[in-house]
Amino acid sequence: VLAAAVDRHLWPSCRFSCCMDNGYWVSRHTHMDRSYHFRELEVESEDAIDEWVQTAMMQPLDKNYPVWRVTVLRAPEPDRSALFWQLHHSIGDGLSLLFAFSPMMGCPGGDPLSKIPLPSALLPPERRKVTAGGGSSSSQAGGCCQTPCAFMKGMLAPALVKHDTELRINPPIAQRNPFMRFNGQRNFTRFPKVSMSLIKSIKDKHECSVNDVLMAGLIGALRRYGAEVCEDPLLQSESARIEFKSMIMLALPRPVDMKNLADCVTNKMLFVPCSLPIDEPTVLGRLHRTIAAFAGMKSTAYIAGVAGMTDFVKGVAPTSVLRKTASETFSKHSLLVTNVPSTTVPITFPKEGGEEISETHMVFPNIIPQVSIITYNGFVNANIVADPELFPKAERLGEMFRKEFEALDACDPE
């Protein structure tokens, strides 16, 4: 059933039917090889699924085939089974894959894209909210000086980034300078699910965005983990000044073409540096500083500056320089966070003859620790993939992530 749906909806897109060859998409397979792209394995339990993923996420894809593969992991009832879809990041990012997969997704109401709480800037023009002044709610009003300053700040942001403070949850600076090398050790850890009703309660109480709440909760959990589990003296201090940045992945989607959703996988992705207040000792203080940190990233001018500099460097620099620059940029950050909104209702996949999805995750074994967050069907699904030497008890981080939201909800606005 799934193979037939993919053959019909995704295989016509070159990124799903072509092979990677020296930076180009090359057609080598007229028909989809179901024996390679789809397999089913039996596992002993739901816990065994996570153990299987630990190994599978590190295995390279065969580039003699289109760079994706699906494995169904069947656990005996009442345990849940899983669908593990491994694909190369060059095919698409989180949001674009949601768009591309949407014809195969069944949900109450019939239109999965209408059930995704996307920011206005990512919606087709006819579905964007309009402000009282007549402009799109995604537009950021600014004075004659604010817009040029935000644009220049965006252009210079990648060049002005410095290395983060050395903590016990990031590699020693000597290992990061000038750039890090991948040591091949990564563990995948799922966090306990968090109810979106709790997140929205905090959002409404403190008049901020869902993203602000999620990031404040994450940075609070990281501070507690470093202080309590790693016993880092800097994170135990209430006065230490710490530079701690996350690379934030932003997608700039193409206009959605309802007749050819697979083309949405050609979205442009940007990586934007964001300083996070891991040195802030109070729960409410972290939320306020997180709101301030992300306020600039909501500026259209700032994002235009980042995009302009990215396009310029990509256009003039040779591949060797681009790879060196990318590696150096990663080494100056402690974390990479990707946060993707999914549907607010349960999804059946595929919609014809498929099964209902109860939980969904993105799994990225990256050169720096990566936290992936998906809001789906009323819950926050999050995980971390990190070097076990830096996060030896990552399950504790998941517990702290949940408790941080409980602490935020207990705080009264100032």
mmCIF file of C-alpha atoms in Angstrom:
data_model
loop_
_atom_site.group_PDB
_atom_site.id
_atom_site.type_symbol
_atom_site.label_atom_id
_atom_site.label_comp_id
_atom_site.label_asym_id
_atom_site.label_seq_id
_atom_site.Cartn_x
_atom_site.Cartn_y
_atom_site.Cartn_z
ATOM 1 C CA VAL A 1 0.000 0.000 0.000
ATOM 2 C CA LEU A 2 2.731 2.467 0.979
ATOM 3 C CA ALA A 3 4.914 1.558 -2.003
ATOM 4 C CA ALA A 4 2.018 2.178 -4.378
ATOM 5 C CA ALA A 5 1.342 5.607 -2.811
ATOM 6 C CA VAL A 6 5.001 6.625 -3.078
ATOM 7 C CA ASP A 7 5.188 5.383 -6.655
ATOM 8 C CA ARG A 8 2.200 7.524 -7.536
ATOM 9 C CA HIS A 9 2.893 10.732 -5.596
ATOM 10 C CA LEU A 10 6.664 11.021 -5.010
ATOM 11 C CA TRP A 11 8.470 8.984 -7.656
ATOM 12 C CA PRO A 12 7.553 11.524 -10.416
ATOM 13 C CA SER A 13 9.696 14.111 -8.583
ATOM 14 C CA CYS A 14 13.323 13.953 -9.742
ATOM 15 C CA ARG A 15 14.615 14.120 -6.176
ATOM 16 C CA PHE A 16 12.839 10.893 -5.316
ATOM 17 C CA SER A 17 13.549 9.089 -8.610
ATOM 18 C CA CYS A 18 17.109 10.252 -9.445
ATOM 19 C CA CYS A 19 20.517 9.385 -8.036
ATOM 20 C CA MET A 20 23.104 11.808 -6.666
ATOM 21 C CA ASP A 21 26.169 12.138 -8.883
ATOM 22 C CA ASN A 22 28.810 14.795 -8.169
ATOM 23 C CA GLY A 23 26.288 17.435 -7.178
ATOM 24 C CA TYR A 24 23.720 16.601 -9.868
ATOM 25 C CA TRP A 25 20.508 14.561 -10.024
ATOM 26 C CA VAL A 26 20.937 11.769 -12.588
ATOM 27 C CA SER A 27 18.154 9.433 -13.760
ATOM 28 C CA ARG A 28 19.262 5.787 -13.637
ATOM 29 C CA HIS A 29 16.066 3.940 -12.733
ATOM 30 C CA THR A 30 13.005 4.011 -14.958
ATOM 31 C CA HIS A 31 10.913 2.215 -12.352
ATOM 32 C CA MET A 32 11.049 2.306 -8.558
ATOM 33 C CA ASP A 33 12.836 -0.756 -7.150
ATOM 34 C CA ARG A 34 10.419 -1.763 -4.395
ATOM 35 C CA SER A 35 12.679 -4.563 -3.192
ATOM 36 C CA TYR A 36 15.360 -1.999 -2.284
ATOM 37 C CA HIS A 37 13.289 1.012 -1.202
ATOM 38 C CA PHE A 38 10.843 -0.913 1.028
ATOM 39 C CA ARG A 39 11.457 -3.600 3.622
ATOM 40 C CA GLU A 40 9.754 -4.907 6.756
ATOM 41 C CA LEU A 41 11.529 -6.205 9.853
ATOM 42 C CA GLU A 42 10.217 -7.776 13.050
ATOM 43 C CA VAL A 43 11.441 -6.424 16.398
ATOM 44 C CA GLU A 44 10.902 -7.776 19.909
ATOM 45 C CA SER A 45 9.354 -4.644 21.426
ATOM 46 C CA GLU A 46 8.906 -0.906 21.102
ATOM 47 C CA ASP A 47 12.129 -0.383 23.063
ATOM 48 C CA ALA A 48 13.929 -2.467 20.443
ATOM 49 C CA ILE A 49 12.866 0.080 17.813
ATOM 50 C CA ASP A 50 14.937 2.812 19.462
ATOM 51 C CA GLU A 51 17.884 0.427 19.715
ATOM 52 C CA TRP A 52 17.567 -0.387 16.004
ATOM 53 C CA VAL A 53 17.440 3.310 15.112
ATOM 54 C CA GLN A 54 20.720 3.917 16.986
ATOM 55 C CA THR A 55 22.510 1.814 14.390
ATOM 56 C CA ALA A 56 20.383 2.495 11.314
ATOM 57 C CA MET A 57 20.662 6.296 11.538
ATOM 58 C CA MET A 58 24.439 6.039 11.057
ATOM 59 C CA GLN A 59 24.337 3.790 7.999
ATOM 60 C CA PRO A 60 24.926 5.509 4.642
ATOM 61 C CA LEU A 61 22.446 5.201 1.815
ATOM 62 C CA ASP A 62 23.423 3.407 -1.398
ATOM 63 C CA LYS A 63 24.004 6.150 -3.981
ATOM 64 C CA ASN A 64 23.431 3.694 -6.810
ATOM 65 C CA TYR A 65 19.755 4.207 -5.933
ATOM 66 C CA PRO A 66 17.727 7.343 -5.212
ATOM 67 C CA VAL A 67 18.865 8.357 -1.732
ATOM 68 C CA TRP A 68 15.913 7.253 0.396
ATOM 69 C CA ARG A 69 14.704 4.009 1.935
ATOM 70 C CA VAL A 70 11.723 2.919 4.054
ATOM 71 C CA THR A 71 11.768 0.284 6.806
ATOM 72 C CA VAL A 72 8.654 -0.891 8.644
ATOM 73 C CA LEU A 73 9.566 -2.150 12.126
ATOM 74 C CA ARG A 74 6.848 -4.508 13.384
ATOM 75 C CA ALA A 75 6.571 -5.005 17.140
ATOM 76 C CA PRO A 76 4.101 -7.446 18.723
ATOM 77 C CA GLU A 77 0.912 -5.879 20.092
ATOM 78 C CA PRO A 78 0.172 -4.034 22.312
ATOM 79 C CA ASP A 79 3.530 -2.326 21.582
ATOM 80 C CA ARG A 80 3.616 0.196 18.779
ATOM 81 C CA SER A 81 5.321 -0.473 15.464
ATOM 82 C CA ALA A 82 7.272 2.179 13.545
ATOM 83 C CA LEU A 83 7.953 3.470 10.063
ATOM 84 C CA PHE A 84 11.587 4.545 9.611
ATOM 85 C CA TRP A 85 12.032 6.715 6.510
ATOM 86 C CA GLN A 86 15.702 7.370 5.850
ATOM 87 C CA LEU A 87 16.510 10.007 3.246
ATOM 88 C CA HIS A 88 19.340 12.309 2.273
ATOM 89 C CA HIS A 89 18.879 15.900 3.429
ATOM 90 C CA SER A 90 19.451 17.139 -0.128
ATOM 91 C CA ILE A 91 15.979 15.818 -1.017
ATOM 92 C CA GLY A 92 14.221 18.279 1.262
ATOM 93 C CA ASP A 93 13.748 19.839 4.699
ATOM 94 C CA GLY A 94 11.062 19.247 7.288
ATOM 95 C CA LEU A 95 8.437 21.691 6.011
ATOM 96 C CA SER A 96 8.980 20.950 2.336
ATOM 97 C CA LEU A 97 8.649 17.220 2.975
ATOM 98 C CA LEU A 98 5.354 17.874 4.764
ATOM 99 C CA PHE A 99 4.129 19.631 1.627
ATOM 100 C CA ALA A 100 5.423 16.869 -0.635
ATOM 101 C CA PHE A 101 3.917 14.081 1.496
ATOM 102 C CA SER A 102 0.541 15.781 1.966
ATOM 103 C CA PRO A 103 -1.219 14.019 -0.969
ATOM 104 C CA MET A 104 -0.504 10.715 0.814
ATOM 105 C CA MET A 105 -1.743 11.919 4.211
ATOM 106 C CA GLY A 106 -5.294 11.320 5.400
ATOM 107 C CA CYS A 107 -6.837 13.381 8.199
ATOM 108 C CA PRO A 108 -10.206 14.587 9.517
ATOM 109 C CA GLY A 109 -11.396 17.284 7.142
ATOM 110 C CA GLY A 110 -9.398 15.879 4.239
ATOM 111 C CA ASP A 111 -6.802 18.671 3.796
ATOM 112 C CA PRO A 112 -3.676 18.103 5.940
ATOM 113 C CA LEU A 113 -2.076 21.427 4.952
ATOM 114 C CA SER A 114 -5.030 23.287 6.467
ATOM 115 C CA LYS A 115 -4.309 21.530 9.785
ATOM 116 C CA ILE A 116 -0.713 22.771 10.069
ATOM 117 C CA PRO A 117 -0.324 26.008 12.129
ATOM 118 C CA LEU A 118 2.204 27.622 9.786
ATOM 119 C CA PRO A 119 3.536 31.173 10.250
ATOM 120 C CA SER A 120 1.820 33.574 7.852
ATOM 121 C CA ALA A 121 5.012 34.042 5.815
ATOM 122 C CA LEU A 122 4.917 30.372 4.818
ATOM 123 C CA LEU A 123 1.299 30.381 3.660
ATOM 124 C CA PRO A 124 0.009 31.032 0.139
ATOM 125 C CA PRO A 125 -0.840 34.781 -0.218
ATOM 126 C CA GLU A 126 -4.612 34.209 -0.147
ATOM 127 C CA ARG A 127 -4.372 32.510 3.273
ATOM 128 C CA ARG A 128 -2.172 35.075 5.032
ATOM 129 C CA LYS A 129 -3.635 37.102 7.851
ATOM 130 C CA VAL A 130 -4.000 40.807 7.191
ATOM 131 C CA THR A 131 -3.243 43.382 9.862
ATOM 132 C CA ALA A 132 -5.338 46.468 10.602
ATOM 133 C CA GLY A 133 -2.899 48.539 8.545
ATOM 134 C CA GLY A 134 -3.530 46.392 5.480
ATOM 135 C CA GLY A 135 -0.241 44.501 5.473
ATOM 136 C CA SER A 136 0.594 40.862 5.988
ATOM 137 C CA SER A 137 1.061 39.847 9.613
ATOM 138 C CA SER A 138 4.473 38.488 8.591
ATOM 139 C CA SER A 139 5.695 41.985 7.781
ATOM 140 C CA GLN A 140 7.675 43.762 10.459
ATOM 141 C CA ALA A 141 7.058 47.480 10.683
ATOM 142 C CA GLY A 142 10.148 49.520 11.258
ATOM 143 C CA GLY A 143 11.509 53.025 11.018
ATOM 144 C CA CYS A 144 13.717 54.352 8.274
ATOM 145 C CA CYS A 145 16.823 53.276 10.196
ATOM 146 C CA GLN A 146 15.625 49.976 11.648
ATOM 147 C CA THR A 147 15.218 48.143 8.349
ATOM 148 C CA PRO A 148 18.704 48.939 6.910
ATOM 149 C CA CYS A 149 20.301 48.158 10.290
ATOM 150 C CA ALA A 150 18.513 44.805 10.484
ATOM 151 C CA PHE A 151 19.559 44.019 6.908
ATOM 152 C CA MET A 152 23.239 44.810 7.627
ATOM 153 C CA LYS A 153 23.090 42.833 10.857
ATOM 154 C CA GLY A 154 21.806 39.842 8.894
ATOM 155 C CA MET A 155 24.535 40.176 6.273
ATOM 156 C CA LEU A 156 27.307 40.369 8.863
ATOM 157 C CA ALA A 157 25.916 37.779 11.312
ATOM 158 C CA PRO A 158 27.742 34.720 9.864
ATOM 159 C CA ALA A 159 31.080 36.550 9.706
ATOM 160 C CA LEU A 160 30.941 37.948 13.266
ATOM 161 C CA VAL A 161 30.142 34.674 15.042
ATOM 162 C CA LYS A 162 32.720 33.621 17.651
ATOM 163 C CA HIS A 163 33.300 30.305 19.405
ATOM 164 C CA ASP A 164 31.007 29.475 22.314
ATOM 165 C CA THR A 165 32.181 29.307 25.905
ATOM 166 C CA GLU A 166 33.704 25.949 26.788
ATOM 167 C CA LEU A 167 31.204 23.905 28.808
ATOM 168 C CA ARG A 168 30.867 20.235 29.699
ATOM 169 C CA ILE A 169 28.013 19.888 27.192
ATOM 170 C CA ASN A 170 30.098 21.061 24.229
ATOM 171 C CA PRO A 171 33.535 19.923 23.003
ATOM 172 C CA PRO A 172 36.693 21.645 24.287
ATOM 173 C CA ILE A 173 37.633 24.703 22.222
ATOM 174 C CA ALA A 174 40.872 22.964 21.226
ATOM 175 C CA GLN A 175 38.743 20.340 19.444
ATOM 176 C CA ARG A 176 36.524 22.967 17.818
ATOM 177 C CA ASN A 177 39.189 25.342 16.526
ATOM 178 C CA PRO A 178 39.368 25.888 13.583
ATOM 179 C CA PHE A 179 36.693 23.253 12.989
ATOM 180 C CA MET A 180 35.362 20.001 14.458
ATOM 181 C CA ARG A 181 35.724 16.528 13.096
ATOM 182 C CA PHE A 182 32.933 13.975 13.279
ATOM 183 C CA ASN A 183 33.937 11.199 15.716
ATOM 184 C CA GLY A 184 31.224 8.769 14.577
ATOM 185 C CA GLN A 185 29.584 8.494 18.019
ATOM 186 C CA ARG A 186 25.945 9.586 18.283
ATOM 187 C CA ASN A 187 23.028 8.481 20.461
ATOM 188 C CA PHE A 188 19.354 9.090 19.752
ATOM 189 C CA THR A 189 17.123 9.853 22.754
ATOM 190 C CA ARG A 190 13.394 10.566 22.638
ATOM 191 C CA PHE A 191 11.995 13.044 25.166
ATOM 192 C CA PRO A 192 8.699 12.442 26.999
ATOM 193 C CA LYS A 193 5.783 13.986 25.105
ATOM 194 C CA VAL A 194 4.551 17.392 26.283
ATOM 195 C CA SER A 195 0.972 18.524 25.853
ATOM 196 C CA MET A 196 0.447 21.486 23.528
ATOM 197 C CA SER A 197 -2.260 22.715 25.908
ATOM 198 C CA LEU A 198 0.512 23.367 28.446
ATOM 199 C CA ILE A 199 2.640 25.162 25.850
ATOM 200 C CA LYS A 200 -0.299 27.316 24.757
ATOM 201 C CA SER A 201 -1.140 28.149 28.372
ATOM 202 C CA ILE A 202 2.391 29.539 28.816
ATOM 203 C CA LYS A 203 2.215 31.315 25.448
ATOM 204 C CA ASP A 204 -1.051 33.062 26.299
ATOM 205 C CA LYS A 205 -0.026 33.915 29.847
ATOM 206 C CA HIS A 206 3.237 35.557 28.771
ATOM 207 C CA GLU A 207 2.053 36.889 25.381
ATOM 208 C CA CYS A 208 4.757 35.267 23.285
ATOM 209 C CA SER A 209 4.989 32.655 20.531
ATOM 210 C CA VAL A 210 4.962 28.866 20.738
ATOM 211 C CA ASN A 211 8.558 28.865 19.451
ATOM 212 C CA ASP A 212 9.605 31.253 22.249
ATOM 213 C CA VAL A 213 8.140 28.870 24.840
ATOM 214 C CA LEU A 214 9.716 25.755 23.308
ATOM 215 C CA MET A 215 13.165 27.339 23.074
ATOM 216 C CA ALA A 216 12.995 28.740 26.615
ATOM 217 C CA GLY A 217 12.052 25.292 27.886
ATOM 218 C CA LEU A 218 14.918 23.685 25.983
ATOM 219 C CA ILE A 219 17.550 26.155 27.179
ATOM 220 C CA GLY A 220 16.333 25.770 30.775
ATOM 221 C CA ALA A 221 16.592 21.987 30.490
ATOM 222 C CA LEU A 222 20.119 22.268 29.062
ATOM 223 C CA ARG A 223 21.169 24.541 31.935
ATOM 224 C CA ARG A 224 19.783 22.132 34.537
ATOM 225 C CA TYR A 225 21.335 19.139 32.783
ATOM 226 C CA GLY A 226 24.758 20.782 32.658
ATOM 227 C CA ALA A 227 24.559 21.890 36.291
ATOM 228 C CA GLU A 228 23.093 18.722 37.835
ATOM 229 C CA VAL A 229 24.242 15.852 35.622
ATOM 230 C CA CYS A 230 27.549 17.208 34.284
ATOM 231 C CA GLU A 231 28.257 19.314 37.423
ATOM 232 C CA ASP A 232 29.550 22.168 35.276
ATOM 233 C CA PRO A 233 30.681 25.005 37.600
ATOM 234 C CA LEU A 234 29.801 27.671 35.016
ATOM 235 C CA LEU A 235 26.240 26.407 34.751
ATOM 236 C CA GLN A 236 25.986 26.061 38.533
ATOM 237 C CA SER A 237 26.949 29.730 38.879
ATOM 238 C CA GLU A 238 24.314 32.480 38.988
ATOM 239 C CA SER A 239 26.692 35.186 37.770
ATOM 240 C CA ALA A 240 28.865 33.592 35.055
ATOM 241 C CA ARG A 241 28.607 35.166 31.590
ATOM 242 C CA ILE A 242 28.346 32.427 28.974
ATOM 243 C CA GLU A 243 28.209 32.557 25.179
ATOM 244 C CA PHE A 244 25.996 29.693 24.004
ATOM 245 C CA LYS A 245 24.558 29.697 20.505
ATOM 246 C CA SER A 246 22.250 27.523 18.510
ATOM 247 C CA MET A 247 22.113 27.296 14.755
ATOM 248 C CA ILE A 248 18.469 27.761 13.863
ATOM 249 C CA MET A 249 17.285 26.220 10.603
ATOM 250 C CA LEU A 250 14.920 28.440 8.624
ATOM 251 C CA ALA A 251 13.070 27.336 5.498
ATOM 252 C CA LEU A 252 12.099 29.849 2.816
ATOM 253 C CA PRO A 253 9.523 27.878 0.857
ATOM 254 C CA ARG A 254 8.525 28.388 -2.730
ATOM 255 C CA PRO A 255 4.887 29.348 -3.337
ATOM 256 C CA VAL A 256 2.779 26.236 -2.806
ATOM 257 C CA ASP A 257 1.600 24.778 -6.104
ATOM 258 C CA MET A 258 -1.320 22.507 -5.213
ATOM 259 C CA LYS A 259 -0.946 20.731 -8.567
ATOM 260 C CA ASN A 260 2.696 19.844 -8.016
ATOM 261 C CA LEU A 261 3.434 19.671 -4.299
ATOM 262 C CA ALA A 262 6.603 17.600 -4.854
ATOM 263 C CA ASP A 263 8.326 20.699 -6.269
ATOM 264 C CA CYS A 264 8.147 22.247 -2.792
ATOM 265 C CA VAL A 265 11.213 20.178 -1.834
ATOM 266 C CA THR A 266 13.314 22.803 -3.641
ATOM 267 C CA ASN A 267 12.911 25.201 -0.698
ATOM 268 C CA LYS A 268 15.881 27.316 0.299
ATOM 269 C CA MET A 269 17.245 26.658 3.791
ATOM 270 C CA LEU A 270 19.178 29.160 5.901
ATOM 271 C CA PHE A 271 21.117 28.626 9.109
ATOM 272 C CA VAL A 272 20.882 31.606 11.448
ATOM 273 C CA PRO A 273 22.965 32.001 14.651
ATOM 274 C CA CYS A 274 20.992 32.696 17.818
ATOM 275 C CA SER A 275 22.495 33.374 21.262
ATOM 276 C CA LEU A 276 20.574 31.532 23.971
ATOM 277 C CA PRO A 277 20.459 32.605 27.647
ATOM 278 C CA ILE A 278 21.881 29.462 29.240
ATOM 279 C CA ASP A 279 23.598 31.722 31.821
ATOM 280 C CA GLU A 280 20.246 33.098 33.074
ATOM 281 C CA PRO A 281 19.489 31.519 36.497
ATOM 282 C CA THR A 282 15.726 32.218 36.632
ATOM 283 C CA VAL A 283 12.945 30.512 34.677
ATOM 284 C CA LEU A 284 11.122 33.734 33.833
ATOM 285 C CA GLY A 285 14.362 35.530 32.986
ATOM 286 C CA ARG A 286 15.222 32.820 30.438
ATOM 287 C CA LEU A 287 11.829 33.212 28.798
ATOM 288 C CA HIS A 288 12.159 36.999 28.509
ATOM 289 C CA ARG A 289 15.688 36.787 27.110
ATOM 290 C CA THR A 290 14.647 34.035 24.685
ATOM 291 C CA ILE A 291 11.802 36.221 23.400
ATOM 292 C CA ALA A 292 14.290 39.047 22.854
ATOM 293 C CA ALA A 293 16.789 36.739 21.115
ATOM 294 C CA PHE A 294 14.205 35.539 18.588
ATOM 295 C CA ALA A 295 12.580 38.944 18.018
ATOM 296 C CA GLY A 296 15.295 39.961 15.545
ATOM 297 C CA MET A 297 14.912 36.726 13.589
ATOM 298 C CA LYS A 298 11.294 37.641 12.870
ATOM 299 C CA SER A 299 12.470 40.674 10.884
ATOM 300 C CA THR A 300 12.084 40.337 7.122
ATOM 301 C CA ALA A 301 15.052 42.675 6.622
ATOM 302 C CA TYR A 302 17.309 40.582 8.859
ATOM 303 C CA ILE A 303 16.447 37.352 7.048
ATOM 304 C CA ALA A 304 16.941 39.110 3.700
ATOM 305 C CA GLY A 305 20.439 40.099 4.844
ATOM 306 C CA VAL A 306 21.332 36.542 5.856
ATOM 307 C CA ALA A 307 19.915 35.191 2.577
ATOM 308 C CA GLY A 308 21.739 37.828 0.525
ATOM 309 C CA MET A 309 25.129 37.059 2.065
ATOM 310 C CA THR A 310 24.521 33.308 1.771
ATOM 311 C CA ASP A 311 23.661 33.635 -1.934
ATOM 312 C CA PHE A 312 26.680 35.873 -2.583
ATOM 313 C CA VAL A 313 29.163 33.488 -0.948
ATOM 314 C CA LYS A 314 27.623 30.478 -2.688
ATOM 315 C CA GLY A 315 27.902 32.292 -6.018
ATOM 316 C CA VAL A 316 31.570 33.284 -5.825
ATOM 317 C CA ALA A 317 33.344 30.802 -3.542
ATOM 318 C CA PRO A 318 34.708 27.451 -4.778
ATOM 319 C CA THR A 319 33.305 24.260 -3.250
ATOM 320 C CA SER A 320 36.393 23.705 -1.079
ATOM 321 C CA VAL A 321 35.973 27.136 0.531
ATOM 322 C CA LEU A 322 32.242 26.591 1.058
ATOM 323 C CA ARG A 323 32.903 23.301 2.861
ATOM 324 C CA LYS A 324 35.554 24.896 5.061
ATOM 325 C CA THR A 325 33.282 27.837 5.862
ATOM 326 C CA ALA A 326 30.371 25.554 6.720
ATOM 327 C CA SER A 327 32.554 23.424 9.001
ATOM 328 C CA GLU A 328 33.936 26.479 10.789
ATOM 329 C CA THR A 329 30.413 27.857 11.255
ATOM 330 C CA PHE A 330 29.192 24.627 12.859
ATOM 331 C CA SER A 331 32.200 24.568 15.199
ATOM 332 C CA LYS A 332 31.279 27.990 16.623
ATOM 333 C CA HIS A 333 27.886 26.769 17.841
ATOM 334 C CA SER A 334 26.942 24.382 20.658
ATOM 335 C CA LEU A 335 23.647 23.178 19.272
ATOM 336 C CA LEU A 336 21.436 22.932 16.212
ATOM 337 C CA VAL A 337 17.676 23.145 16.692
ATOM 338 C CA THR A 338 15.001 22.391 14.126
ATOM 339 C CA ASN A 339 11.366 23.019 15.018
ATOM 340 C CA VAL A 340 8.687 21.908 12.547
ATOM 341 C CA PRO A 341 4.925 22.346 13.029
ATOM 342 C CA SER A 342 2.857 19.398 11.870
ATOM 343 C CA THR A 343 -0.870 18.767 11.858
ATOM 344 C CA THR A 344 -3.052 19.459 14.882
ATOM 345 C CA VAL A 345 -5.061 16.285 14.146
ATOM 346 C CA PRO A 346 -4.008 12.628 13.741
ATOM 347 C CA ILE A 347 -2.702 11.556 10.335
ATOM 348 C CA THR A 348 -3.340 8.276 8.557
ATOM 349 C CA PHE A 349 -0.375 7.319 6.366
ATOM 350 C CA PRO A 350 -0.861 6.519 3.595
ATOM 351 C CA LYS A 351 -4.431 7.714 3.511
ATOM 352 C CA GLU A 352 -5.636 4.725 1.471
ATOM 353 C CA GLY A 353 -5.270 1.617 3.626
ATOM 354 C CA GLY A 354 -2.626 3.052 5.961
ATOM 355 C CA GLU A 355 -2.283 3.309 9.733
ATOM 356 C CA GLU A 356 -2.753 6.216 12.140
ATOM 357 C CA ILE A 357 0.467 7.882 13.306
ATOM 358 C CA SER A 358 0.658 8.315 17.080
ATOM 359 C CA GLU A 359 4.081 9.993 17.300
ATOM 360 C CA THR A 360 6.585 11.380 14.814
ATOM 361 C CA HIS A 361 10.257 12.355 15.029
ATOM 362 C CA MET A 362 13.089 13.717 12.909
ATOM 363 C CA VAL A 363 16.464 12.062 13.553
ATOM 364 C CA PHE A 364 19.635 13.923 12.540
ATOM 365 C CA PRO A 365 23.118 12.561 13.414
ATOM 366 C CA ASN A 366 24.949 15.876 13.031
ATOM 367 C CA ILE A 367 28.442 17.133 13.771
ATOM 368 C CA ILE A 368 27.072 19.093 16.751
ATOM 369 C CA PRO A 369 24.230 18.043 19.074
ATOM 370 C CA GLN A 370 20.887 18.422 17.324
ATOM 371 C CA VAL A 371 17.518 18.790 18.985
ATOM 372 C CA SER A 372 14.538 18.150 16.709
ATOM 373 C CA ILE A 373 11.035 19.235 17.695
ATOM 374 C CA ILE A 374 7.755 18.408 15.954
ATOM 375 C CA THR A 375 4.395 19.622 17.247
ATOM 376 C CA TYR A 376 1.857 16.999 16.203
ATOM 377 C CA ASN A 377 -1.724 16.133 17.170
ATOM 378 C CA GLY A 378 -1.725 18.148 20.382
ATOM 379 C CA PHE A 379 1.730 17.140 21.630
ATOM 380 C CA VAL A 380 5.366 18.185 21.386
ATOM 381 C CA ASN A 381 7.576 15.335 20.140
ATOM 382 C CA ALA A 382 11.253 16.080 20.703
ATOM 383 C CA ASN A 383 14.561 14.235 20.685
ATOM 384 C CA ILE A 384 18.282 14.830 20.812
ATOM 385 C CA VAL A 385 21.017 13.156 18.779
ATOM 386 C CA ALA A 386 24.365 13.851 20.430
ATOM 387 C CA ASP A 387 27.788 12.521 21.306
ATOM 388 C CA PRO A 388 27.270 10.212 24.323
ATOM 389 C CA GLU A 389 30.472 11.571 25.850
ATOM 390 C CA LEU A 390 28.823 15.017 26.106
ATOM 391 C CA PHE A 391 25.339 13.747 27.006
ATOM 392 C CA PRO A 392 25.938 10.454 28.883
ATOM 393 C CA LYS A 393 22.457 10.433 30.460
ATOM 394 C CA ALA A 394 20.390 12.130 27.794
ATOM 395 C CA GLU A 395 17.143 10.686 29.151
ATOM 396 C CA ARG A 396 17.576 13.061 32.116
ATOM 397 C CA LEU A 397 17.551 15.972 29.669
ATOM 398 C CA GLY A 398 14.170 14.806 28.383
ATOM 399 C CA GLU A 399 12.748 14.725 31.912
ATOM 400 C CA MET A 400 14.085 18.237 32.577
ATOM 401 C CA PHE A 401 12.604 19.459 29.291
ATOM 402 C CA ARG A 402 9.118 18.473 30.476
ATOM 403 C CA LYS A 403 9.621 19.882 33.992
ATOM 404 C CA GLU A 404 10.836 23.223 32.637
ATOM 405 C CA PHE A 405 7.442 23.845 31.046
ATOM 406 C CA GLU A 406 5.711 23.024 34.304
ATOM 407 C CA ALA A 407 7.942 25.617 36.001
ATOM 408 C CA LEU A 408 7.175 28.193 33.291
ATOM 409 C CA ASP A 409 3.448 27.628 33.647
ATOM 410 C CA ALA A 410 3.717 28.212 37.393
ATOM 411 C CA CYS A 411 5.345 31.635 36.840
ATOM 412 C CA ASP A 412 3.157 34.739 36.919
ATOM 413 C CA PRO A 413 3.861 37.406 34.275
ATOM 414 C CA GLU A 414 5.781 40.404 35.556
#
